[in-house]
PDB file of C-alpha atoms in Angstrom:
ATOM      1  CA  MET A   1     111.960 117.254  83.973  1.00  0.00           C
ATOM      2  CA  GLU A   2     110.153 119.398  81.371  1.00  0.00           C
ATOM      3  CA  SER A   3     110.865 117.216  78.540  1.00  0.00           C
ATOM      4  CA  VAL A   4     108.647 114.141  79.652  1.00  0.00           C
ATOM      5  CA  PRO A   5     105.711 116.009  78.748  1.00  0.00           C
ATOM      6  CA  ASN A   6     106.755 116.620  75.605  1.00  0.00           C
ATOM      7  CA  ILE A   7     108.675 112.671  74.943  1.00  0.00           C
ATOM      8  CA  ALA A   8     104.919 111.785  76.010  1.00  0.00           C
ATOM      9  CA  LYS A   9     103.008 113.624  73.928  1.00  0.00           C
ATOM     10  CA  THR A  10     104.993 113.848  70.829  1.00  0.00           C
ATOM     11  CA  ALA A  11     107.163 110.348  70.327  1.00  0.00           C
ATOM     12  CA  THR A  12     105.030 108.195  67.621  1.00  0.00           C
ATOM     13  CA  MET A  13     107.320 105.122  67.165  1.00  0.00           C
ATOM     14  CA  ILE A  14     110.434 105.625  70.024  1.00  0.00           C
ATOM     15  CA  ALA A  15     111.538 108.273  72.688  1.00  0.00           C
ATOM     16  CA  ALA A  16     115.053 108.714  72.636  1.00  0.00           C
ATOM     17  CA  ALA A  17     115.783 110.955  76.166  1.00  0.00           C
ATOM     18  CA  PRO A  18     119.045 112.704  76.168  1.00  0.00           C
ATOM     19  CA  VAL A  19     121.111 111.620  78.841  1.00  0.00           C
ATOM     20  CA  THR A  20     123.550 114.750  80.342  1.00  0.00           C
ATOM     21  CA  ALA A  21     123.466 113.113  83.824  1.00  0.00           C
ATOM     22  CA  PRO A  22     124.033 109.415  84.269  1.00  0.00           C
ATOM     23  CA  ALA A  23     120.584 108.380  85.136  1.00  0.00           C
ATOM     24  CA  GLU A  24     118.124 111.677  83.910  1.00  0.00           C
ATOM     25  CA  GLY A  25     117.271 109.490  80.401  1.00  0.00           C
ATOM     26  CA  LEU A  26     115.933 106.743  82.592  1.00  0.00           C
ATOM     27  CA  GLN A  27     114.360 109.182  84.672  1.00  0.00           C
ATOM     28  CA  CYS A  28     112.462 110.658  81.993  1.00  0.00           C
ATOM     29  CA  ALA A  29     111.449 108.000  80.394  1.00  0.00           C
ATOM     30  CA  LEU A  30     109.870 106.115  83.133  1.00  0.00           C
ATOM     31  CA  PRO A  31     107.306 109.019  83.325  1.00  0.00           C
ATOM     32  CA  ALA A  32     107.332 109.415  79.996  1.00  0.00           C
ATOM     33  CA  ARG A  33     106.323 105.529  79.811  1.00  0.00           C
ATOM     34  CA  ARG A  34     103.987 105.408  82.259  1.00  0.00           C
ATOM     35  CA  ALA A  35     102.192 108.676  80.944  1.00  0.00           C
ATOM     36  CA  ARG A  36     101.807 106.604  77.526  1.00  0.00           C
ATOM     37  CA  PRO A  37     101.926 102.950  78.617  1.00  0.00           C
ATOM     38  CA  GLY A  38     103.758 100.852  75.505  1.00  0.00           C
ATOM     39  CA  LEU A  39     106.065 103.362  74.565  1.00  0.00           C
ATOM     40  CA  PRO A  40     109.162 102.396  73.119  1.00  0.00           C
ATOM     41  CA  VAL A  41     111.951 103.117  75.030  1.00  0.00           C
ATOM     42  CA  LEU A  42     115.513 102.848  73.932  1.00  0.00           C
ATOM     43  CA  VAL A  43     118.144 104.573  76.074  1.00  0.00           C
ATOM     44  CA  LEU A  44     121.817 105.090  75.132  1.00  0.00           C
ATOM     45  CA  SER A  45     123.998 105.838  78.367  1.00  0.00           C
ATOM     46  CA  GLN A  46     127.335 105.740  78.988  1.00  0.00           C
ATOM     47  CA  HIS A  47     126.231 103.677  82.574  1.00  0.00           C
ATOM     48  CA  VAL A  48     124.035 101.011  83.747  1.00  0.00           C
ATOM     49  CA  GLU A  49     121.573 102.346  86.390  1.00  0.00           C
ATOM     50  CA  GLN A  50     120.256  99.101  87.884  1.00  0.00           C
ATOM     51  CA  LEU A  51     117.531 100.658  89.589  1.00  0.00           C
ATOM     52  CA  TYR A  52     116.117 102.162  86.481  1.00  0.00           C
ATOM     53  CA  ALA A  53     116.697  99.595  84.437  1.00  0.00           C
ATOM     54  CA  ARG A  54     115.083  96.766  86.477  1.00  0.00           C
ATOM     55  CA  GLU A  55     111.573  99.279  86.458  1.00  0.00           C
ATOM     56  CA  LEU A  56     111.603 100.155  82.785  1.00  0.00           C
ATOM     57  CA  LEU A  57     112.366  96.417  82.067  1.00  0.00           C
ATOM     58  CA  ALA A  58     109.273  95.518  84.653  1.00  0.00           C
ATOM     59  CA  ASP A  59     106.617  97.299  82.928  1.00  0.00           C
ATOM     60  CA  GLY A  60     106.662  94.915  80.135  1.00  0.00           C
ATOM     61  CA  ASN A  61     104.142  97.050  77.584  1.00  0.00           C
ATOM     62  CA  GLY A  62     106.286  98.116  74.279  1.00  0.00           C
ATOM     63  CA  GLY A  63     109.683  98.125  73.336  1.00  0.00           C
ATOM     64  CA  ILE A  64     112.366  98.620  75.839  1.00  0.00           C
ATOM     65  CA  GLY A  65     115.928  98.961  74.645  1.00  0.00           C
ATOM     66  CA  TYR A  66     119.343  99.815  77.019  1.00  0.00           C
ATOM     67  CA  LEU A  67     122.623 100.308  74.928  1.00  0.00           C
ATOM     68  CA  LEU A  68     125.875 101.487  76.028  1.00  0.00           C
ATOM     69  CA  LYS A  69     127.329 104.116  73.987  1.00  0.00           C
ATOM     70  CA  ASP A  70     131.277 103.054  73.939  1.00  0.00           C
ATOM     71  CA  ARG A  71     129.760  99.627  72.528  1.00  0.00           C
ATOM     72  CA  VAL A  72     127.757 100.697  69.451  1.00  0.00           C
ATOM     73  CA  PHE A  73     130.568 100.281  66.983  1.00  0.00           C
ATOM     74  CA  ASP A  74     128.073 100.695  63.923  1.00  0.00           C
ATOM     75  CA  ALA A  75     125.299 102.877  62.360  1.00  0.00           C
ATOM     76  CA  ASP A  76     123.798  99.346  61.221  1.00  0.00           C
ATOM     77  CA  GLN A  77     123.741  97.778  64.712  1.00  0.00           C
ATOM     78  CA  PHE A  78     122.059 100.681  66.511  1.00  0.00           C
ATOM     79  CA  ILE A  79     119.306 100.820  63.752  1.00  0.00           C
ATOM     80  CA  ASP A  80     118.830  97.341  63.871  1.00  0.00           C
ATOM     81  CA  ALA A  81     118.701  98.309  67.759  1.00  0.00           C
ATOM     82  CA  VAL A  82     115.570 100.927  66.625  1.00  0.00           C
ATOM     83  CA  ARG A  83     113.866  98.760  64.901  1.00  0.00           C
ATOM     84  CA  ARG A  84     113.520  95.996  67.035  1.00  0.00           C
ATOM     85  CA  VAL A  85     112.418  98.571  70.098  1.00  0.00           C
ATOM     86  CA  ALA A  86     110.375 100.180  68.233  1.00  0.00           C
ATOM     87  CA  ALA A  87     108.404  96.940  66.852  1.00  0.00           C
ATOM     88  CA  GLY A  88     108.030  96.085  70.499  1.00  0.00           C
ATOM     89  CA  GLY A  89     111.342  94.069  71.010  1.00  0.00           C
ATOM     90  CA  THR A  90     113.962  93.943  73.310  1.00  0.00           C
ATOM     91  CA  ALA A  91     117.537  95.000  72.770  1.00  0.00           C
ATOM     92  CA  MET A  92     120.081  95.116  75.537  1.00  0.00           C
ATOM     93  CA  ASP A  93     123.466  95.304  75.692  1.00  0.00           C
ATOM     94  CA  PRO A  94     125.102  91.993  76.789  1.00  0.00           C
ATOM     95  CA  GLN A  95     126.862  94.158  79.406  1.00  0.00           C
ATOM     96  CA  VAL A  96     124.092  95.361  81.005  1.00  0.00           C
ATOM     97  CA  ILE A  97     122.655  92.576  81.257  1.00  0.00           C
ATOM     98  CA  SER A  98     125.632  91.315  83.450  1.00  0.00           C
ATOM     99  CA  GLN A  99     125.417  94.375  85.484  1.00  0.00           C
ATOM    100  CA  LEU A 100     121.945  93.826  86.297  1.00  0.00           C
ATOM    101  CA  LEU A 101     122.598  89.778  87.202  1.00  0.00           C
ATOM    102  CA  SER A 102     125.867  90.356  88.892  1.00  0.00           C
ATOM    103  CA  ARG A 103     124.055  91.722  92.264  1.00  0.00           C
ATOM    104  CA  ARG A 104     122.797  87.769  92.824  1.00  0.00           C
ATOM    105  CA  SER A 105     124.369  84.675  92.764  1.00  0.00           C
ATOM    106  CA  ARG A 106     122.768  83.379  89.076  1.00  0.00           C
ATOM    107  CA  ASP A 107     123.489  79.592  89.429  1.00  0.00           C
ATOM    108  CA  GLU A 108     122.000  79.536  92.742  1.00  0.00           C
ATOM    109  CA  SER A 109     118.482  81.030  91.627  1.00  0.00           C
ATOM    110  CA  MET A 110     118.477  79.940  88.297  1.00  0.00           C
ATOM    111  CA  GLY A 111     120.058  76.296  89.519  1.00  0.00           C
ATOM    112  CA  GLY A 112     117.312  74.500  88.018  1.00  0.00           C
ATOM    113  CA  LEU A 113     118.134  75.540  84.484  1.00  0.00           C
ATOM    114  CA  THR A 114     120.537  73.475  82.519  1.00  0.00           C
ATOM    115  CA  PRO A 115     123.701  74.982  81.313  1.00  0.00           C
ATOM    116  CA  ARG A 116     122.778  75.325  77.533  1.00  0.00           C
ATOM    117  CA  GLU A 117     118.859  76.964  78.926  1.00  0.00           C
ATOM    118  CA  ARG A 118     120.773  79.564  80.952  1.00  0.00           C
ATOM    119  CA  GLU A 119     122.941  80.539  77.915  1.00  0.00           C
ATOM    120  CA  VAL A 120     119.697  80.770  75.892  1.00  0.00           C
ATOM    121  CA  MET A 121     117.969  82.916  78.421  1.00  0.00           C
ATOM    122  CA  GLU A 122     121.148  85.227  78.392  1.00  0.00           C
ATOM    123  CA  LEU A 123     120.329  85.740  74.913  1.00  0.00           C
ATOM    124  CA  VAL A 124     116.603  85.756  74.805  1.00  0.00           C
ATOM    125  CA  ALA A 125     117.611  88.850  77.940  1.00  0.00           C
ATOM    126  CA  GLN A 126     119.729  90.694  75.267  1.00  0.00           C
ATOM    127  CA  GLY A 127     116.671  90.350  72.573  1.00  0.00           C
ATOM    128  CA  ARG A 128     117.556  87.767  70.293  1.00  0.00           C
ATOM    129  CA  SER A 129     115.050  86.167  68.304  1.00  0.00           C
ATOM    130  CA  ASN A 130     115.228  82.338  67.988  1.00  0.00           C
ATOM    131  CA  THR A 131     116.395  82.496  64.843  1.00  0.00           C
ATOM    132  CA  ALA A 132     119.712  84.312  65.770  1.00  0.00           C
ATOM    133  CA  ILE A 133     120.558  82.513  68.963  1.00  0.00           C
ATOM    134  CA  ALA A 134     120.397  79.387  67.001  1.00  0.00           C
ATOM    135  CA  ALA A 135     122.870  80.929  64.842  1.00  0.00           C
ATOM    136  CA  GLN A 136     125.016  81.748  67.646  1.00  0.00           C
ATOM    137  CA  LEU A 137     124.537  78.808  69.481  1.00  0.00           C
ATOM    138  CA  VAL A 138     125.032  76.601  66.231  1.00  0.00           C
ATOM    139  CA  ILE A 139     122.138  74.666  66.352  1.00  0.00           C
ATOM    140  CA  THR A 140     118.697  74.313  65.390  1.00  0.00           C
ATOM    141  CA  GLU A 141     115.318  76.790  65.821  1.00  0.00           C
ATOM    142  CA  ARG A 142     113.544  73.715  67.261  1.00  0.00           C
ATOM    143  CA  ALA A 143     116.438  72.981  69.726  1.00  0.00           C
ATOM    144  CA  ILE A 144     115.813  76.491  70.741  1.00  0.00           C
ATOM    145  CA  ALA A 145     112.158  76.452  70.511  1.00  0.00           C
ATOM    146  CA  LYS A 146     112.844  72.999  73.089  1.00  0.00           C
ATOM    147  CA  HIS A 147     115.159  74.511  75.304  1.00  0.00           C
ATOM    148  CA  THR A 148     112.362  77.904  75.641  1.00  0.00           C
ATOM    149  CA  SER A 149     109.564  75.904  76.148  1.00  0.00           C
ATOM    150  CA  ASN A 150     111.813  73.954  78.661  1.00  0.00           C
ATOM    151  CA  ILE A 151     112.688  77.986  80.167  1.00  0.00           C
ATOM    152  CA  PHE A 152     108.897  78.645  80.641  1.00  0.00           C
ATOM    153  CA  GLY A 153     108.185  75.542  82.130  1.00  0.00           C
ATOM    154  CA  LYS A 154     110.701  76.103  84.935  1.00  0.00           C
ATOM    155  CA  LEU A 155     110.059  79.131  85.445  1.00  0.00           C
ATOM    156  CA  GLY A 156     106.359  78.425  86.199  1.00  0.00           C
ATOM    157  CA  LEU A 157     105.626  80.472  82.745  1.00  0.00           C
ATOM    158  CA  PRO A 158     101.971  78.880  81.291  1.00  0.00           C
ATOM    159  CA  PRO A 159     101.120  79.767  78.126  1.00  0.00           C
ATOM    160  CA  SER A 160      98.639  82.496  77.670  1.00  0.00           C
ATOM    161  CA  ASP A 161      97.068  84.900  75.372  1.00  0.00           C
ATOM    162  CA  ASP A 162      97.196  88.234  78.115  1.00  0.00           C
ATOM    163  CA  ASP A 163     101.345  87.300  78.633  1.00  0.00           C
ATOM    164  CA  ASN A 164     104.213  87.185  77.011  1.00  0.00           C
ATOM    165  CA  ARG A 165     106.565  84.704  78.301  1.00  0.00           C
ATOM    166  CA  ARG A 166     109.692  86.039  77.039  1.00  0.00           C
ATOM    167  CA  VAL A 167     109.346  89.021  78.857  1.00  0.00           C
ATOM    168  CA  LEU A 168     108.196  87.657  81.767  1.00  0.00           C
ATOM    169  CA  ALA A 169     110.977  85.224  81.416  1.00  0.00           C
ATOM    170  CA  VAL A 170     113.476  87.986  81.198  1.00  0.00           C
ATOM    171  CA  LEU A 171     111.966  89.710  84.085  1.00  0.00           C
ATOM    172  CA  ALA A 172     111.843  86.231  85.943  1.00  0.00           C
ATOM    173  CA  TYR A 173     115.619  85.814  85.117  1.00  0.00           C
ATOM    174  CA  LEU A 174     116.798  88.895  85.959  1.00  0.00           C
ATOM    175  CA  ASP A 175     114.985  89.135  88.952  1.00  0.00           C
ATOM    176  CA  ARG A 176     116.312  85.744  90.216  1.00  0.00           C
ATOM    177  CA  GLY A 177     119.267  86.300  88.510  1.00  0.00           C
TER     178      GLY A 177
END
């Protein structure tokens, strides 16, 4: 992985690793992110590599994205994902989330969440904002704020100046999922 030092040194906004084998980009992104904590990483891959994806998500510092090449349909969608990740946000393909969750029964481990809270949590895990979630579910932003507050409580995530509860909730959702 001779490109790892180059990514860690030269990337100023976002790292995009070339992928010639299914896990190669992630194998490159993880050490680059360790060398430069908070480095925004957007993975564009043909496949979901669960082990590496979980490790990348577990870091919790800086923007993270994981998109599947065959599901990025237009330039605007891709540019939006790049901007979100560069700004410290998340851009996750719904299929990536589904595959990460498929290892366990979500209903058993997230049984404390209502069906609506699970819907909201899935959209949060995709990196959607409260505004986007409200629009998709055709409810108010205030209702989304209430649902996320309930989710944080049920997952044992108290308010904190040091932690991003949305990221921690997504990690708990994926871990328990």
